[in-house]
mmCIF file of C-alpha atoms in Angstrom:
data_model
loop_
_atom_site.group_PDB
_atom_site.id
_atom_site.type_symbol
_atom_site.label_atom_id
_atom_site.label_comp_id
_atom_site.label_asym_id
_atom_site.label_seq_id
_atom_site.Cartn_x
_atom_site.Cartn_y
_atom_site.Cartn_z
ATOM 1 C CA UNK A 1 5.951 0.102 -70.789
ATOM 2 C CA UNK A 2 2.859 2.057 -69.712
ATOM 3 C CA UNK A 3 0.294 2.709 -67.240
ATOM 4 C CA UNK A 4 -2.960 0.990 -67.700
ATOM 5 C CA UNK A 5 -6.959 1.216 -66.934
ATOM 6 C CA UNK A 6 -8.087 -2.267 -68.190
ATOM 7 C CA UNK A 7 -12.186 -2.183 -69.044
ATOM 8 C CA UNK A 8 -13.652 -5.304 -69.465
ATOM 9 C CA UNK A 9 -16.659 -5.387 -72.067
ATOM 10 C CA UNK A 10 -17.772 -8.430 -71.229
ATOM 11 C CA UNK A 11 -18.131 -7.665 -67.523
ATOM 12 C CA UNK A 12 -19.784 -4.239 -68.496
ATOM 13 C CA UNK A 13 -22.385 -6.362 -70.640
ATOM 14 C CA UNK A 14 -22.936 -8.797 -68.032
ATOM 15 C CA UNK A 15 -24.099 -6.305 -65.586
ATOM 16 C CA UNK A 16 -26.268 -4.747 -68.091
ATOM 17 C CA UNK A 17 -28.114 -7.904 -68.652
ATOM 18 C CA UNK A 18 -28.610 -8.628 -64.804
ATOM 19 C CA UNK A 19 -30.975 -5.534 -65.203
ATOM 20 C CA UNK A 20 -32.623 -6.343 -68.821
ATOM 21 C CA UNK A 21 -36.144 -6.794 -66.994
ATOM 22 C CA UNK A 22 -36.151 -3.264 -67.464
ATOM 23 C CA UNK A 23 -35.677 -0.551 -69.633
ATOM 24 C CA UNK A 24 -32.539 0.997 -68.906
ATOM 25 C CA UNK A 25 -31.291 4.888 -69.027
ATOM 26 C CA UNK A 26 -27.372 4.816 -68.496
ATOM 27 C CA UNK A 27 -25.688 6.915 -66.411
ATOM 28 C CA UNK A 28 -22.465 8.314 -67.956
ATOM 29 C CA UNK A 29 -21.814 11.260 -65.998
ATOM 30 C CA UNK A 30 -18.550 12.139 -64.182
ATOM 31 C CA UNK A 31 -16.768 10.818 -67.395
ATOM 32 C CA UNK A 32 -18.882 7.489 -66.778
ATOM 33 C CA UNK A 33 -17.796 7.152 -63.529
ATOM 34 C CA UNK A 34 -14.062 7.415 -64.554
ATOM 35 C CA UNK A 35 -14.349 4.344 -67.322
ATOM 36 C CA UNK A 36 -14.116 6.955 -70.113
ATOM 37 C CA UNK A 37 -17.810 8.261 -72.069
ATOM 38 C CA UNK A 38 -16.030 7.419 -75.323
ATOM 39 C CA UNK A 39 -15.402 4.089 -74.355
ATOM 40 C CA UNK A 40 -18.912 3.130 -72.444
ATOM 41 C CA UNK A 41 -21.269 5.000 -74.792
ATOM 42 C CA UNK A 42 -20.556 3.499 -78.262
ATOM 43 C CA UNK A 43 -20.340 -0.313 -76.308
ATOM 44 C CA UNK A 44 -23.695 0.129 -75.001
ATOM 45 C CA UNK A 45 -26.336 2.166 -77.122
ATOM 46 C CA UNK A 46 -27.607 -0.705 -78.680
ATOM 47 C CA UNK A 47 -28.678 -2.252 -75.423
ATOM 48 C CA UNK A 48 -30.128 0.991 -73.262
ATOM 49 C CA UNK A 49 -33.139 3.428 -74.109
ATOM 50 C CA UNK A 50 -31.187 7.035 -73.394
ATOM 51 C CA UNK A 51 -28.213 8.197 -71.518
ATOM 52 C CA UNK A 52 -27.987 10.038 -68.369
ATOM 53 C CA UNK A 53 -25.543 13.268 -67.607
ATOM 54 C CA UNK A 54 -25.361 15.942 -64.828
ATOM 55 C CA UNK A 55 -24.557 18.943 -67.086
ATOM 56 C CA UNK A 56 -24.994 20.459 -70.671
ATOM 57 C CA UNK A 57 -20.901 19.732 -71.513
ATOM 58 C CA UNK A 58 -21.526 16.251 -70.680
ATOM 59 C CA UNK A 59 -24.434 15.993 -72.958
ATOM 60 C CA UNK A 60 -22.991 17.673 -75.820
ATOM 61 C CA UNK A 61 -19.822 15.037 -75.331
ATOM 62 C CA UNK A 62 -21.602 12.281 -75.234
ATOM 63 C CA UNK A 63 -23.730 13.160 -78.469
ATOM 64 C CA UNK A 64 -20.409 12.497 -80.144
ATOM 65 C CA UNK A 65 -20.733 9.240 -79.732
ATOM 66 C CA UNK A 66 -24.668 8.606 -80.042
ATOM 67 C CA UNK A 67 -27.869 9.342 -81.320
ATOM 68 C CA UNK A 68 -29.855 8.372 -78.432
ATOM 69 C CA UNK A 69 -31.412 10.890 -75.906
ATOM 70 C CA UNK A 70 -29.247 12.244 -73.497
ATOM 71 C CA UNK A 71 -31.252 13.333 -70.167
ATOM 72 C CA UNK A 72 -29.143 16.199 -68.116
ATOM 73 C CA UNK A 73 -30.181 14.985 -64.658
ATOM 74 C CA UNK A 74 -29.265 18.598 -62.554
ATOM 75 C CA UNK A 75 -30.628 21.914 -62.599
ATOM 76 C CA UNK A 76 -29.695 23.924 -65.760
ATOM 77 C CA UNK A 77 -30.055 27.874 -66.501
ATOM 78 C CA UNK A 78 -29.582 27.774 -70.133
ATOM 79 C CA UNK A 79 -32.870 26.661 -71.372
ATOM 80 C CA UNK A 80 -32.427 27.598 -75.058
ATOM 81 C CA UNK A 81 -29.095 25.952 -74.913
ATOM 82 C CA UNK A 82 -30.400 22.240 -74.043
ATOM 83 C CA UNK A 83 -33.097 21.910 -77.003
ATOM 84 C CA UNK A 84 -31.711 18.953 -78.315
ATOM 85 C CA UNK A 85 -31.220 17.250 -74.730
ATOM 86 C CA UNK A 86 -33.975 15.763 -72.708
ATOM 87 C CA UNK A 87 -34.039 17.800 -69.349
ATOM 88 C CA UNK A 88 -35.026 17.609 -66.251
ATOM 89 C CA UNK A 89 -37.403 20.258 -64.486
ATOM 90 C CA UNK A 90 -38.602 20.437 -60.831
ATOM 91 C CA UNK A 91 -40.719 23.343 -60.147
ATOM 92 C CA UNK A 92 -43.219 25.770 -61.773
ATOM 93 C CA UNK A 93 -40.581 28.114 -63.072
ATOM 94 C CA UNK A 94 -38.439 25.853 -64.577
ATOM 95 C CA UNK A 95 -41.523 25.000 -66.925
ATOM 96 C CA UNK A 96 -42.513 28.287 -67.577
ATOM 97 C CA UNK A 97 -38.804 28.995 -69.213
ATOM 98 C CA UNK A 98 -39.327 26.297 -70.908
ATOM 99 C CA UNK A 99 -42.598 27.374 -72.689
ATOM 100 C CA UNK A 100 -40.656 30.618 -73.163
ATOM 101 C CA UNK A 101 -38.045 28.897 -75.218
ATOM 102 C CA UNK A 102 -40.364 26.519 -77.141
ATOM 103 C CA UNK A 103 -38.730 23.689 -75.118
ATOM 104 C CA UNK A 104 -41.298 21.678 -74.732
ATOM 105 C CA UNK A 105 -41.004 17.891 -76.261
ATOM 106 C CA UNK A 106 -38.235 16.729 -73.905
ATOM 107 C CA UNK A 107 -39.044 17.037 -70.436
ATOM 108 C CA UNK A 108 -39.051 14.927 -67.151
ATOM 109 C CA UNK A 109 -40.447 15.753 -63.776
ATOM 110 C CA UNK A 110 -38.482 15.237 -60.934
ATOM 111 C CA UNK A 111 -39.991 14.076 -57.614
ATOM 112 C CA UNK A 112 -38.323 14.413 -54.355
ATOM 113 C CA UNK A 113 -39.386 11.679 -52.266
ATOM 114 C CA UNK A 114 -36.393 11.553 -49.580
ATOM 115 C CA UNK A 115 -33.371 12.458 -51.011
ATOM 116 C CA UNK A 116 -33.903 16.291 -51.185
ATOM 117 C CA UNK A 117 -31.169 17.228 -53.674
ATOM 118 C CA UNK A 118 -33.352 17.716 -56.958
ATOM 119 C CA UNK A 119 -37.253 17.474 -57.542
ATOM 120 C CA UNK A 120 -40.107 19.102 -55.909
ATOM 121 C CA UNK A 121 -42.317 17.233 -52.742
ATOM 122 C CA UNK A 122 -44.866 20.018 -52.751
ATOM 123 C CA UNK A 123 -48.271 18.824 -53.378
ATOM 124 C CA UNK A 124 -49.328 22.374 -54.462
ATOM 125 C CA UNK A 125 -46.376 23.092 -56.259
ATOM 126 C CA UNK A 126 -47.411 20.216 -58.463
ATOM 127 C CA UNK A 127 -50.925 21.126 -59.120
ATOM 128 C CA UNK A 128 -49.560 24.659 -60.660
ATOM 129 C CA UNK A 129 -47.244 22.337 -62.989
ATOM 130 C CA UNK A 130 -50.048 20.195 -63.840
ATOM 131 C CA UNK A 131 -52.461 23.096 -65.122
ATOM 132 C CA UNK A 132 -49.400 24.494 -67.077
ATOM 133 C CA UNK A 133 -48.890 21.034 -68.401
ATOM 134 C CA UNK A 134 -52.568 20.985 -69.451
ATOM 135 C CA UNK A 135 -53.010 24.563 -70.423
ATOM 136 C CA UNK A 136 -50.570 24.334 -73.194
ATOM 137 C CA UNK A 137 -50.774 20.684 -74.028
ATOM 138 C CA UNK A 138 -47.022 19.892 -72.939
ATOM 139 C CA UNK A 139 -46.416 15.726 -72.816
ATOM 140 C CA UNK A 140 -43.721 14.588 -69.934
ATOM 141 C CA UNK A 141 -41.237 12.005 -71.578
ATOM 142 C CA UNK A 142 -41.291 10.581 -67.413
ATOM 143 C CA UNK A 143 -42.038 11.380 -64.314
ATOM 144 C CA UNK A 144 -38.810 10.100 -62.206
ATOM 145 C CA UNK A 145 -37.559 9.882 -58.713
ATOM 146 C CA UNK A 146 -34.257 8.891 -57.090
ATOM 147 C CA UNK A 147 -34.137 6.485 -53.965
ATOM 148 C CA UNK A 148 -31.371 7.299 -51.781
ATOM 149 C CA UNK A 149 -31.274 4.799 -49.187
ATOM 150 C CA UNK A 150 -32.014 1.627 -50.722
ATOM 151 C CA UNK A 151 -30.566 -0.515 -48.324
ATOM 152 C CA UNK A 152 -33.252 0.064 -45.719
ATOM 153 C CA UNK A 153 -36.388 -1.648 -47.107
ATOM 154 C CA UNK A 154 -38.565 -0.051 -44.585
ATOM 155 C CA UNK A 155 -37.573 3.730 -45.590
ATOM 156 C CA UNK A 156 -37.640 2.741 -49.432
ATOM 157 C CA UNK A 157 -41.226 1.179 -49.440
ATOM 158 C CA UNK A 158 -42.389 4.506 -47.669
ATOM 159 C CA UNK A 159 -40.632 7.112 -50.366
ATOM 160 C CA UNK A 160 -42.287 4.938 -52.849
ATOM 161 C CA UNK A 161 -45.673 5.558 -51.377
ATOM 162 C CA UNK A 162 -44.523 9.541 -51.043
ATOM 163 C CA UNK A 163 -43.729 9.088 -55.147
ATOM 164 C CA UNK A 164 -47.152 7.533 -55.753
ATOM 165 C CA UNK A 165 -49.113 10.129 -53.613
ATOM 166 C CA UNK A 166 -47.054 13.219 -55.167
ATOM 167 C CA UNK A 167 -47.424 11.801 -58.628
ATOM 168 C CA UNK A 168 -51.022 11.343 -58.831
ATOM 169 C CA UNK A 169 -51.003 15.348 -58.671
ATOM 170 C CA UNK A 170 -50.050 15.049 -62.689
ATOM 171 C CA UNK A 171 -52.941 14.204 -64.444
ATOM 172 C CA UNK A 172 -51.152 12.578 -67.705
ATOM 173 C CA UNK A 173 -49.980 8.979 -68.040
ATOM 174 C CA UNK A 174 -46.336 8.912 -68.898
ATOM 175 C CA UNK A 175 -43.413 6.687 -68.136
ATOM 176 C CA UNK A 176 -41.811 6.279 -64.835
ATOM 177 C CA UNK A 177 -38.070 6.348 -64.056
ATOM 178 C CA UNK A 178 -36.803 5.326 -60.848
ATOM 179 C CA UNK A 179 -33.322 5.766 -60.007
ATOM 180 C CA UNK A 180 -30.540 3.488 -57.844
ATOM 181 C CA UNK A 181 -29.374 0.024 -58.785
ATOM 182 C CA UNK A 182 -30.780 -1.663 -56.215
ATOM 183 C CA UNK A 183 -34.354 -0.520 -57.275
ATOM 184 C CA UNK A 184 -34.384 -3.940 -58.962
ATOM 185 C CA UNK A 185 -34.521 -5.931 -55.962
ATOM 186 C CA UNK A 186 -38.085 -4.225 -54.969
ATOM 187 C CA UNK A 187 -41.658 -5.234 -56.283
ATOM 188 C CA UNK A 188 -42.157 -1.750 -57.511
ATOM 189 C CA UNK A 189 -43.972 -0.776 -60.823
ATOM 190 C CA UNK A 190 -41.935 1.575 -63.065
ATOM 191 C CA UNK A 191 -40.475 1.182 -66.739
ATOM 192 C CA UNK A 192 -37.031 2.418 -66.770
ATOM 193 C CA UNK A 193 -34.139 2.352 -64.332
ATOM 194 C CA UNK A 194 -31.693 4.753 -64.269
ATOM 195 C CA UNK A 195 -28.795 2.430 -63.785
ATOM 196 C CA UNK A 196 -25.630 4.176 -62.428
ATOM 197 C CA UNK A 197 -22.946 2.175 -60.503
ATOM 198 C CA UNK A 198 -24.010 -0.970 -61.327
ATOM 199 C CA UNK A 199 -23.779 -0.857 -65.146
ATOM 200 C CA UNK A 200 -19.965 -0.377 -63.780
ATOM 201 C CA UNK A 201 -20.108 -3.791 -61.436
ATOM 202 C CA UNK A 202 -19.706 -2.180 -57.958
ATOM 203 C CA UNK A 203 -21.698 -1.751 -55.073
ATOM 204 C CA UNK A 204 -23.140 -5.369 -55.474
ATOM 205 C CA UNK A 205 -21.772 -8.450 -54.942
ATOM 206 C CA UNK A 206 -23.717 -10.328 -57.611
ATOM 207 C CA UNK A 207 -22.194 -7.731 -60.208
ATOM 208 C CA UNK A 208 -18.544 -7.877 -61.994
ATOM 209 C CA UNK A 209 -16.190 -5.080 -61.736
ATOM 210 C CA UNK A 210 -15.384 -3.399 -65.024
ATOM 211 C CA UNK A 211 -12.451 -1.459 -64.082
ATOM 212 C CA UNK A 212 -8.756 -2.547 -63.342
ATOM 213 C CA UNK A 213 -5.559 -1.023 -63.111
ATOM 214 C CA UNK A 214 -2.073 -2.103 -64.263
ATOM 215 C CA UNK A 215 1.094 -0.076 -63.980
ATOM 216 C CA UNK A 216 5.097 -1.518 -63.882
ATOM 217 C CA UNK A 217 8.179 -0.594 -61.986
ATOM 218 C CA UNK A 218 9.730 2.215 -63.328
ATOM 219 C CA UNK A 219 13.037 2.023 -61.071
ATOM 220 C CA UNK A 220 14.527 0.265 -58.307
ATOM 221 C CA UNK A 221 16.993 1.803 -55.839
ATOM 222 C CA UNK A 222 17.891 0.598 -52.276
ATOM 223 C CA UNK A 223 17.802 2.793 -48.842
ATOM 224 C CA UNK A 224 19.645 2.134 -45.896
ATOM 225 C CA UNK A 225 18.688 1.829 -42.205
ATOM 226 C CA UNK A 226 17.261 5.377 -41.030
ATOM 227 C CA UNK A 227 16.569 6.833 -44.517
ATOM 228 C CA UNK A 228 13.355 7.999 -45.535
ATOM 229 C CA UNK A 229 11.764 7.343 -48.713
ATOM 230 C CA UNK A 230 9.182 10.068 -49.900
ATOM 231 C CA UNK A 231 7.823 12.963 -48.529
ATOM 232 C CA UNK A 232 7.079 14.214 -44.772
ATOM 233 C CA UNK A 233 9.624 11.643 -43.256
ATOM 234 C CA UNK A 234 6.741 8.907 -43.024
ATOM 235 C CA UNK A 235 8.293 6.361 -44.574
ATOM 236 C CA UNK A 236 11.302 5.499 -42.074
ATOM 237 C CA UNK A 237 13.429 2.599 -43.175
ATOM 238 C CA UNK A 238 14.248 0.468 -40.214
ATOM 239 C CA UNK A 239 16.640 -2.200 -41.916
ATOM 240 C CA UNK A 240 18.437 -1.857 -45.450
ATOM 241 C CA UNK A 241 15.801 -2.461 -47.913
ATOM 242 C CA UNK A 242 14.850 -2.288 -51.883
ATOM 243 C CA UNK A 243 12.430 -0.271 -53.323
ATOM 244 C CA UNK A 244 10.414 0.277 -56.558
ATOM 245 C CA UNK A 245 8.849 3.553 -58.249
ATOM 246 C CA UNK A 246 5.617 2.650 -59.618
ATOM 247 C CA UNK A 247 4.337 5.927 -61.804
ATOM 248 C CA UNK A 248 0.755 6.519 -60.497
ATOM 249 C CA UNK A 249 0.316 8.800 -57.606
ATOM 250 C CA UNK A 250 -2.756 11.605 -56.458
ATOM 251 C CA UNK A 251 -2.634 13.212 -59.921
ATOM 252 C CA UNK A 252 -4.247 10.300 -61.223
ATOM 253 C CA UNK A 253 -6.375 9.543 -58.916
ATOM 254 C CA UNK A 254 -4.781 7.149 -56.259
ATOM 255 C CA UNK A 255 -6.245 8.685 -53.165
ATOM 256 C CA UNK A 256 -3.204 10.324 -50.572
ATOM 257 C CA UNK A 257 -4.809 8.763 -47.768
ATOM 258 C CA UNK A 258 -3.976 5.187 -49.198
ATOM 259 C CA UNK A 259 -0.396 5.848 -48.264
ATOM 260 C CA UNK A 260 1.259 3.034 -46.638
ATOM 261 C CA UNK A 261 -2.005 0.992 -47.158
ATOM 262 C CA UNK A 262 -1.742 -0.332 -51.024
ATOM 263 C CA UNK A 263 -1.111 -4.015 -51.754
ATOM 264 C CA UNK A 264 0.157 -4.557 -55.285
ATOM 265 C CA UNK A 265 0.902 -7.878 -57.002
ATOM 266 C CA UNK A 266 4.371 -8.033 -58.590
ATOM 267 C CA UNK A 267 5.130 -11.801 -60.702
ATOM 268 C CA UNK A 268 2.156 -13.217 -58.693
ATOM 269 C CA UNK A 269 3.697 -12.020 -55.023
ATOM 270 C CA UNK A 270 1.991 -9.271 -52.848
ATOM 271 C CA UNK A 271 4.255 -6.232 -52.027
ATOM 272 C CA UNK A 272 3.209 -3.391 -49.949
ATOM 273 C CA UNK A 273 3.465 0.512 -50.392
ATOM 274 C CA UNK A 274 5.801 2.440 -48.545
ATOM 275 C CA UNK A 275 6.054 6.052 -47.604
ATOM 276 C CA UNK A 276 3.451 8.883 -48.529
ATOM 277 C CA UNK A 277 1.964 8.469 -52.359
ATOM 278 C CA UNK A 278 3.859 11.885 -54.677
ATOM 279 C CA UNK A 279 1.802 13.746 -56.961
ATOM 280 C CA UNK A 280 2.765 11.179 -60.088
ATOM 281 C CA UNK A 281 4.313 7.449 -58.231
ATOM 282 C CA UNK A 282 4.485 5.785 -54.951
ATOM 283 C CA UNK A 283 6.883 3.189 -53.679
ATOM 284 C CA UNK A 284 6.779 -0.430 -52.924
ATOM 285 C CA UNK A 285 9.284 -2.168 -50.611
ATOM 286 C CA UNK A 286 9.759 -5.304 -52.801
ATOM 287 C CA UNK A 287 12.854 -8.021 -52.610
ATOM 288 C CA UNK A 288 15.208 -9.683 -55.330
ATOM 289 C CA UNK A 289 12.282 -10.923 -57.371
ATOM 290 C CA UNK A 290 11.397 -7.562 -58.579
ATOM 291 C CA UNK A 291 13.062 -5.685 -61.559
ATOM 292 C CA UNK A 292 11.941 -2.967 -63.759
ATOM 293 C CA UNK A 293 10.013 -3.233 -66.239
ATOM 294 C CA UNK A 294 7.951 -5.540 -64.303
ATOM 295 C CA UNK A 295 3.899 -5.345 -64.449
ATOM 296 C CA UNK A 296 2.344 -4.209 -61.206
ATOM 297 C CA UNK A 297 -1.330 -5.068 -60.557
ATOM 298 C CA UNK A 298 -3.071 -3.337 -58.158
ATOM 299 C CA UNK A 299 -5.992 -4.477 -55.498
ATOM 300 C CA UNK A 300 -9.548 -4.016 -56.825
ATOM 301 C CA UNK A 301 -11.209 -0.908 -56.484
ATOM 302 C CA UNK A 302 -13.731 -1.732 -53.848
ATOM 303 C CA UNK A 303 -10.268 -2.902 -51.697
ATOM 304 C CA UNK A 304 -9.092 1.093 -52.077
ATOM 305 C CA UNK A 305 -12.337 2.660 -51.423
ATOM 306 C CA UNK A 306 -12.719 0.390 -48.029
ATOM 307 C CA UNK A 307 -8.822 1.467 -47.348
ATOM 308 C CA UNK A 308 -9.595 4.631 -48.044
ATOM 309 C CA UNK A 309 -12.660 5.209 -46.290
ATOM 310 C CA UNK A 310 -14.591 5.935 -48.796
ATOM 311 C CA UNK A 311 -17.214 4.852 -51.522
ATOM 312 C CA UNK A 312 -16.145 3.192 -55.004
ATOM 313 C CA UNK A 313 -17.744 5.803 -56.601
ATOM 314 C CA UNK A 314 -15.180 8.430 -55.489
ATOM 315 C CA UNK A 315 -12.261 5.967 -56.179
ATOM 316 C CA UNK A 316 -13.467 5.315 -59.660
ATOM 317 C CA UNK A 317 -14.551 9.348 -60.737
ATOM 318 C CA UNK A 318 -11.045 10.366 -59.353
ATOM 319 C CA UNK A 319 -9.887 8.020 -61.828
ATOM 320 C CA UNK A 320 -10.881 9.878 -64.661
ATOM 321 C CA UNK A 321 -7.714 11.566 -64.389
ATOM 322 C CA UNK A 322 -5.425 8.620 -64.651
ATOM 323 C CA UNK A 323 -2.305 9.029 -66.825
ATOM 324 C CA UNK A 324 -1.586 6.002 -69.726
ATOM 325 C CA UNK A 325 -3.635 3.805 -71.801
ATOM 326 C CA UNK A 326 -7.005 2.728 -71.789
ATOM 327 C CA UNK A 327 -7.645 -0.946 -73.147
ATOM 328 C CA UNK A 328 -11.282 -2.420 -73.461
ATOM 329 C CA UNK A 329 -10.757 -5.955 -73.400
#
């Protein structure tokens, strides 16, 4: 008996093929969105152009599983330590530091066209960057941006035009890379798609979720009317009842604000959670059809995210801490 994080190879490859009209930079930051870098990278390395991460530490870990290029998409401080990786720059100062370290063969210039996280949206700054690139004969690997509100088509088209206007300040022909799975639904001209949540099958009804969760009943007990189950006297028993302990809790990434909201399947029947979620377990109110050792199937990640009033990204990345076995089927 154990907890299982089940990952579907078939679904991941299916999702990837949905975007096959473009070359892909597969985002595997945050432990491959909770799916496990060691699981995802070997599976798809022959299907993608390169991988994207958010830190030097992640890049080093990904390197253990692939020889493909790895792009660090966040700001870095140690430009010398990142020579073997592709890096993002978004100002003249970054470029000068790269030149000083001789780190000039793997640079990606990021343009900010509305997200206001990384990237520059300053025409003057881009002109200074362009002069330095020309003076030092540096060829960029790509110019890229991230569309932050793809649900709003009018705004996205405006952001795209903003990108085009800013991009004109760089007088070299290089690859264009766009971030945001939904970009594929727009008639934009670009070379590479930076694919994140879509790879894992979420935030799009035409994709197939890669991850599902299974556990088991570790204990069964009875509680009498007026008893309480779990912390904080939230789980008050109103009639003599039977309960199961499931060994998954908030230490595993199961959000505590899902207390009393989770529905699980045991032997094909649905049961509701009861009381507060503990650090390493939660409770289900059950009947006589359930016994110790029975498999517990969790509802899908999207449903959990809605009940927790958050997004699938947060649930998935939280499950990086999931205690149990990971199975790729």
